[in-house]
Amino acid sequence: MSYKVLIVEDEPSIAELEKDYLELSQIDADIAADGTTGLANALAGDYQLIILDLMLPGMDGFDVLKEIREKKNIPILLVSAKKEEVDKIQGLGLGADDYITKPFSPSELVARVKAHLARYERLVGAAAPANEVVEIRGLKIDKTARRVWINGVEKTFTTKEFDLLLFLATHPNRVFTKTELFEEIWDMQAIGGDTATVTVHIKKIREKIEYDSSKPQYIETIWGVGYRFKV
Ligand code: CA
């Protein structure tokens, strides 16, 4: 599989450096120098990952992220000069997959990009001959196409929402703690408020798949412990 990445970055020297390092790893990269162009290209182009700077002229990274997430499931790696900006995004449950703070080493960036691409390919199941589908009552999850339907109506999921739902649905009747879920889905060791991210994502998933979020039919809350997918 050949990969193409979109770099949304207004500082030309950083954008070029990122592009050069990615291309050294045989990953093609395009650059968009402002948020509006970045959003348009992200939606129109066939990219497998987006590297998104948060501080952009015109439309900022927050809005770009939000708009992309409404339409696409691809991994998004945030670049920020301030950790607080990233915390704000996570608090909002906006659905970034990872972040890196400036200044960063280009090889670290490339390592992250490669890990996400490999993970994405694994989840998409590029080698599978037919789409792999999980069906539980009215819920249908196409693992290959990363699409979800509830009673025949398709719902849009962010990358992490999808990963989390799929993980739970493929491990039914087992209780997972928020820490376990965070570490499984975010591929990072949970620290401090990270488990709040899980809560936010569960809430979003329920809003999409549950008939009544206060009486969930699929993802149960096990008070004081975590969550369980009921089958
Ligand atoms: Ca910037």
PDB file of C-alpha atoms in Angstrom, residues 20-205:
ATOM      1  CA  ASP A  20      11.432  15.671   3.310  1.00  0.00           C
ATOM      2  CA  TYR A  21      11.548  13.243   6.200  1.00  0.00           C
ATOM      3  CA  LEU A  22       8.328  11.526   5.167  1.00  0.00           C
ATOM      4  CA  GLU A  23       9.543  11.153   1.627  1.00  0.00           C
ATOM      5  CA  LEU A  24      12.745   9.574   2.895  1.00  0.00           C
ATOM      6  CA  SER A  25      10.442   6.892   4.291  1.00  0.00           C
ATOM      7  CA  GLN A  26       8.607   6.545   0.959  1.00  0.00           C
ATOM      8  CA  ILE A  27       5.575   8.399   2.222  1.00  0.00           C
ATOM      9  CA  ASP A  28       4.269  11.029  -0.199  1.00  0.00           C
ATOM     10  CA  ALA A  29       3.271  14.348   1.294  1.00  0.00           C
ATOM     11  CA  ASP A  30       1.398  17.433   0.145  1.00  0.00           C
ATOM     12  CA  ILE A  31       1.512  20.744   1.961  1.00  0.00           C
ATOM     13  CA  ALA A  32      -1.325  23.173   2.653  1.00  0.00           C
ATOM     14  CA  ALA A  33      -0.165  26.481   4.163  1.00  0.00           C
ATOM     15  CA  ASP A  34      -3.409  27.622   5.793  1.00  0.00           C
ATOM     16  CA  GLY A  35      -6.470  26.132   7.423  1.00  0.00           C
ATOM     17  CA  THR A  36      -8.973  26.804   4.653  1.00  0.00           C
ATOM     18  CA  THR A  37      -6.788  25.185   1.982  1.00  0.00           C
ATOM     19  CA  GLY A  38      -5.931  22.375   4.385  1.00  0.00           C
ATOM     20  CA  LEU A  39      -9.574  21.576   5.016  1.00  0.00           C
ATOM     21  CA  ALA A  40     -10.477  21.690   1.319  1.00  0.00           C
ATOM     22  CA  ASN A  41      -7.563  19.423   0.406  1.00  0.00           C
ATOM     23  CA  ALA A  42      -8.217  17.034   3.280  1.00  0.00           C
ATOM     24  CA  LEU A  43     -11.810  16.547   2.169  1.00  0.00           C
ATOM     25  CA  ALA A  44     -11.099  16.359  -1.542  1.00  0.00           C
ATOM     26  CA  GLY A  45      -7.867  14.355  -1.564  1.00  0.00           C
ATOM     27  CA  ASP A  46      -7.183  10.696  -0.999  1.00  0.00           C
ATOM     28  CA  TYR A  47      -4.990  10.936   2.098  1.00  0.00           C
ATOM     29  CA  GLN A  48      -4.323   8.223   4.640  1.00  0.00           C
ATOM     30  CA  LEU A  49      -3.237  10.628   7.384  1.00  0.00           C
ATOM     31  CA  ILE A  50      -3.241  14.335   8.161  1.00  0.00           C
ATOM     32  CA  ILE A  51      -0.587  16.227  10.103  1.00  0.00           C
ATOM     33  CA  LEU A  52      -2.358  19.281  11.419  1.00  0.00           C
ATOM     34  CA  ASP A  53      -0.735  22.315  13.010  1.00  0.00           C
ATOM     35  CA  LEU A  54      -3.097  23.935  15.493  1.00  0.00           C
ATOM     36  CA  MET A  55      -2.064  27.567  15.119  1.00  0.00           C
ATOM     37  CA  LEU A  56      -2.893  28.506  11.564  1.00  0.00           C
ATOM     38  CA  PRO A  57      -3.752  31.785   9.865  1.00  0.00           C
ATOM     39  CA  GLY A  58      -7.393  32.173   8.883  1.00  0.00           C
ATOM     40  CA  MET A  59      -9.259  29.057   9.957  1.00  0.00           C
ATOM     41  CA  ASP A  60      -7.403  27.557  12.928  1.00  0.00           C
ATOM     42  CA  GLY A  61      -6.562  23.918  13.553  1.00  0.00           C
ATOM     43  CA  PHE A  62      -9.464  23.404  15.957  1.00  0.00           C
ATOM     44  CA  ASP A  63     -12.033  24.226  13.312  1.00  0.00           C
ATOM     45  CA  VAL A  64     -10.178  22.302  10.627  1.00  0.00           C
ATOM     46  CA  LEU A  65     -10.097  19.235  12.878  1.00  0.00           C
ATOM     47  CA  LYS A  66     -13.782  19.527  13.663  1.00  0.00           C
ATOM     48  CA  GLU A  67     -14.775  19.850  10.021  1.00  0.00           C
ATOM     49  CA  ILE A  68     -12.586  16.964   8.856  1.00  0.00           C
ATOM     50  CA  ARG A  69     -13.947  14.749  11.627  1.00  0.00           C
ATOM     51  CA  GLU A  70     -17.506  15.349  10.525  1.00  0.00           C
ATOM     52  CA  LYS A  71     -16.674  13.802   7.170  1.00  0.00           C
ATOM     53  CA  LYS A  72     -13.649  11.542   7.470  1.00  0.00           C
ATOM     54  CA  ASN A  73     -12.277   8.769   9.640  1.00  0.00           C
ATOM     55  CA  ILE A  74      -8.595   9.019   8.747  1.00  0.00           C
ATOM     56  CA  PRO A  75      -5.915   9.419  11.437  1.00  0.00           C
ATOM     57  CA  ILE A  76      -5.062  12.997  12.406  1.00  0.00           C
ATOM     58  CA  LEU A  77      -1.794  13.864  14.110  1.00  0.00           C
ATOM     59  CA  LEU A  78      -1.848  17.264  15.793  1.00  0.00           C
ATOM     60  CA  VAL A  79       1.180  19.494  15.983  1.00  0.00           C
ATOM     61  CA  SER A  80       1.158  22.165  18.645  1.00  0.00           C
ATOM     62  CA  ALA A  81       3.555  24.536  20.334  1.00  0.00           C
ATOM     63  CA  LYS A  82       1.491  24.299  23.506  1.00  0.00           C
ATOM     64  CA  LYS A  83       0.489  21.212  25.425  1.00  0.00           C
ATOM     65  CA  GLU A  84      -2.528  23.184  26.791  1.00  0.00           C
ATOM     66  CA  GLU A  85      -3.942  23.434  23.272  1.00  0.00           C
ATOM     67  CA  VAL A  86      -3.836  19.682  22.932  1.00  0.00           C
ATOM     68  CA  ASP A  87      -5.480  19.266  26.344  1.00  0.00           C
ATOM     69  CA  LYS A  88      -8.275  21.544  25.168  1.00  0.00           C
ATOM     70  CA  ILE A  89      -8.830  19.361  22.104  1.00  0.00           C
ATOM     71  CA  GLN A  90      -8.870  16.185  24.159  1.00  0.00           C
ATOM     72  CA  GLY A  91     -11.241  17.755  26.646  1.00  0.00           C
ATOM     73  CA  LEU A  92     -13.607  18.589  23.825  1.00  0.00           C
ATOM     74  CA  GLY A  93     -13.429  15.011  22.579  1.00  0.00           C
ATOM     75  CA  LEU A  94     -12.695  16.376  19.131  1.00  0.00           C
ATOM     76  CA  GLY A  95     -11.152  13.171  17.934  1.00  0.00           C
ATOM     77  CA  ALA A  96      -7.487  13.689  17.171  1.00  0.00           C
ATOM     78  CA  ASP A  97      -5.523  10.461  17.138  1.00  0.00           C
ATOM     79  CA  ASP A  98      -2.234  11.701  18.459  1.00  0.00           C
ATOM     80  CA  TYR A  99      -0.241  14.836  18.996  1.00  0.00           C
ATOM     81  CA  ILE A 100       3.305  16.016  19.009  1.00  0.00           C
ATOM     82  CA  THR A 101       4.534  19.247  20.543  1.00  0.00           C
ATOM     83  CA  LYS A 102       6.936  21.683  18.933  1.00  0.00           C
ATOM     84  CA  PRO A 103       9.865  21.534  18.822  1.00  0.00           C
ATOM     85  CA  PHE A 104       9.957  17.862  17.834  1.00  0.00           C
ATOM     86  CA  SER A 105      12.480  15.721  16.048  1.00  0.00           C
ATOM     87  CA  PRO A 106      11.477  14.885  12.478  1.00  0.00           C
ATOM     88  CA  SER A 107      12.330  11.228  13.004  1.00  0.00           C
ATOM     89  CA  GLU A 108       9.934  11.121  15.964  1.00  0.00           C
ATOM     90  CA  LEU A 109       7.233  12.565  13.731  1.00  0.00           C
ATOM     91  CA  VAL A 110       7.917   9.988  11.019  1.00  0.00           C
ATOM     92  CA  ALA A 111       7.840   7.162  13.576  1.00  0.00           C
ATOM     93  CA  ARG A 112       4.411   8.320  14.774  1.00  0.00           C
ATOM     94  CA  VAL A 113       3.106   8.675  11.240  1.00  0.00           C
ATOM     95  CA  LYS A 114       4.285   5.189  10.331  1.00  0.00           C
ATOM     96  CA  ALA A 115       2.736   3.666  13.450  1.00  0.00           C
ATOM     97  CA  HIS A 116      -0.626   5.258  12.661  1.00  0.00           C
ATOM     98  CA  LEU A 117      -0.533   4.231   9.030  1.00  0.00           C
ATOM     99  CA  ALA A 118       0.291   0.634   9.970  1.00  0.00           C
ATOM    100  CA  ARG A 119      -2.468   0.619  12.554  1.00  0.00           C
ATOM    101  CA  TYR A 120      -4.940   2.136  10.137  1.00  0.00           C
ATOM    102  CA  GLU A 121      -4.076  -0.430   7.492  1.00  0.00           C
ATOM    103  CA  ARG A 122      -4.458  -3.223  10.011  1.00  0.00           C
ATOM    104  CA  LEU A 123      -7.865  -1.949  11.084  1.00  0.00           C
ATOM    105  CA  VAL A 124      -9.010  -1.316   7.537  1.00  0.00           C
ATOM    106  CA  GLY A 125      -7.852  -4.835   6.743  1.00  0.00           C
ATOM    107  CA  ALA A 126      -6.312  -4.089   3.379  1.00  0.00           C
ATOM    108  CA  ALA A 127      -5.569  -7.749   2.723  1.00  0.00           C
ATOM    109  CA  ALA A 128      -9.045  -9.068   3.479  1.00  0.00           C
ATOM    110  CA  PRO A 129     -10.759 -10.444   0.354  1.00  0.00           C
ATOM    111  CA  ALA A 130     -14.275  -9.560   1.527  1.00  0.00           C
ATOM    112  CA  ASN A 131     -15.478  -6.956   3.961  1.00  0.00           C
ATOM    113  CA  GLU A 132     -15.530  -8.259   7.472  1.00  0.00           C
ATOM    114  CA  VAL A 133     -18.789  -7.361   9.144  1.00  0.00           C
ATOM    115  CA  VAL A 134     -19.874  -7.605  12.770  1.00  0.00           C
ATOM    116  CA  GLU A 135     -23.628  -7.650  13.385  1.00  0.00           C
ATOM    117  CA  ILE A 136     -25.183  -7.417  16.807  1.00  0.00           C
ATOM    118  CA  ARG A 137     -28.938  -6.907  16.863  1.00  0.00           C
ATOM    119  CA  GLY A 138     -29.574  -3.668  14.939  1.00  0.00           C
ATOM    120  CA  LEU A 139     -25.925  -2.661  14.956  1.00  0.00           C
ATOM    121  CA  LYS A 140     -23.786  -3.413  11.926  1.00  0.00           C
ATOM    122  CA  ILE A 141     -20.066  -2.643  11.828  1.00  0.00           C
ATOM    123  CA  ASP A 142     -18.114  -3.037   8.616  1.00  0.00           C
ATOM    124  CA  LYS A 143     -14.553  -3.491   9.847  1.00  0.00           C
ATOM    125  CA  THR A 144     -13.081  -3.262   6.383  1.00  0.00           C
ATOM    126  CA  ALA A 145     -14.801  -0.101   5.235  1.00  0.00           C
ATOM    127  CA  ARG A 146     -14.913   1.296   8.790  1.00  0.00           C
ATOM    128  CA  ARG A 147     -18.611   2.104   8.478  1.00  0.00           C
ATOM    129  CA  VAL A 148     -21.371   1.730  11.047  1.00  0.00           C
ATOM    130  CA  TRP A 149     -25.129   1.355  10.672  1.00  0.00           C
ATOM    131  CA  ILE A 150     -27.804   1.313  13.309  1.00  0.00           C
ATOM    132  CA  ASN A 151     -31.107  -0.190  12.148  1.00  0.00           C
ATOM    133  CA  GLY A 152     -30.002   0.368   8.568  1.00  0.00           C
ATOM    134  CA  VAL A 153     -29.088   4.028   9.035  1.00  0.00           C
ATOM    135  CA  GLU A 154     -25.427   4.864   8.596  1.00  0.00           C
ATOM    136  CA  LYS A 155     -23.738   6.885  11.347  1.00  0.00           C
ATOM    137  CA  THR A 156     -20.505   8.834  11.040  1.00  0.00           C
ATOM    138  CA  PHE A 157     -17.771   7.893  13.478  1.00  0.00           C
ATOM    139  CA  THR A 158     -14.417   9.484  14.225  1.00  0.00           C
ATOM    140  CA  THR A 159     -11.383   7.202  14.089  1.00  0.00           C
ATOM    141  CA  LYS A 160     -11.214   6.710  17.849  1.00  0.00           C
ATOM    142  CA  GLU A 161     -14.951   6.327  18.289  1.00  0.00           C
ATOM    143  CA  PHE A 162     -14.902   3.632  15.639  1.00  0.00           C
ATOM    144  CA  ASP A 163     -11.869   1.867  17.133  1.00  0.00           C
ATOM    145  CA  LEU A 164     -13.428   1.932  20.583  1.00  0.00           C
ATOM    146  CA  LEU A 165     -16.806   0.643  19.419  1.00  0.00           C
ATOM    147  CA  LEU A 166     -15.194  -2.088  17.348  1.00  0.00           C
ATOM    148  CA  PHE A 167     -12.961  -3.168  20.209  1.00  0.00           C
ATOM    149  CA  LEU A 168     -15.882  -3.401  22.629  1.00  0.00           C
ATOM    150  CA  ALA A 169     -18.174  -5.117  20.128  1.00  0.00           C
ATOM    151  CA  THR A 170     -15.543  -7.724  19.315  1.00  0.00           C
ATOM    152  CA  HIS A 171     -14.921  -8.393  23.028  1.00  0.00           C
ATOM    153  CA  PRO A 172     -18.518  -8.723  24.220  1.00  0.00           C
ATOM    154  CA  ASN A 173     -19.620  -9.424  27.779  1.00  0.00           C
ATOM    155  CA  ARG A 174     -16.254  -8.451  29.173  1.00  0.00           C
ATOM    156  CA  VAL A 175     -15.763  -5.502  31.482  1.00  0.00           C
ATOM    157  CA  PHE A 176     -12.950  -3.131  30.622  1.00  0.00           C
ATOM    158  CA  THR A 177     -11.723  -0.293  32.812  1.00  0.00           C
ATOM    159  CA  LYS A 178     -11.339   3.156  31.267  1.00  0.00           C
ATOM    160  CA  THR A 179      -7.576   2.852  31.691  1.00  0.00           C
ATOM    161  CA  GLU A 180      -7.558  -0.455  29.792  1.00  0.00           C
ATOM    162  CA  LEU A 181      -9.644   1.051  27.025  1.00  0.00           C
ATOM    163  CA  PHE A 182      -7.478   4.152  26.792  1.00  0.00           C
ATOM    164  CA  GLU A 183      -4.302   2.111  26.539  1.00  0.00           C
ATOM    165  CA  GLU A 184      -5.840  -0.233  23.981  1.00  0.00           C
ATOM    166  CA  ILE A 185      -7.303   2.388  21.682  1.00  0.00           C
ATOM    167  CA  TRP A 186      -4.932   5.317  22.084  1.00  0.00           C
ATOM    168  CA  ASP A 187      -1.857   3.098  22.104  1.00  0.00           C
ATOM    169  CA  MET A 188      -0.380   5.128  24.960  1.00  0.00           C
ATOM    170  CA  GLN A 189      -0.019   4.663  28.669  1.00  0.00           C
ATOM    171  CA  ALA A 190      -2.868   6.423  30.422  1.00  0.00           C
ATOM    172  CA  ILE A 191      -1.900   9.338  32.632  1.00  0.00           C
ATOM    173  CA  GLY A 192      -3.971  11.738  34.702  1.00  0.00           C
ATOM    174  CA  GLY A 193      -7.121  12.815  32.942  1.00  0.00           C
ATOM    175  CA  ASP A 194      -6.792  10.460  29.974  1.00  0.00           C
ATOM    176  CA  THR A 195      -9.650   8.273  31.135  1.00  0.00           C
ATOM    177  CA  ALA A 196     -11.963  11.292  30.747  1.00  0.00           C
ATOM    178  CA  THR A 197     -11.268  10.978  27.020  1.00  0.00           C
ATOM    179  CA  VAL A 198     -12.734   7.466  27.139  1.00  0.00           C
ATOM    180  CA  THR A 199     -15.848   8.770  28.913  1.00  0.00           C
ATOM    181  CA  VAL A 200     -16.313  11.459  26.271  1.00  0.00           C
ATOM    182  CA  HIS A 201     -15.944   8.938  23.440  1.00  0.00           C
ATOM    183  CA  ILE A 202     -18.367   6.453  25.028  1.00  0.00           C
ATOM    184  CA  LYS A 203     -20.889   9.274  25.358  1.00  0.00           C
ATOM    185  CA  LYS A 204     -20.511  10.172  21.669  1.00  0.00           C
ATOM    186  CA  ILE A 205     -20.827   6.545  20.591  1.00  0.00           C
TER     187      ILE A 205
END
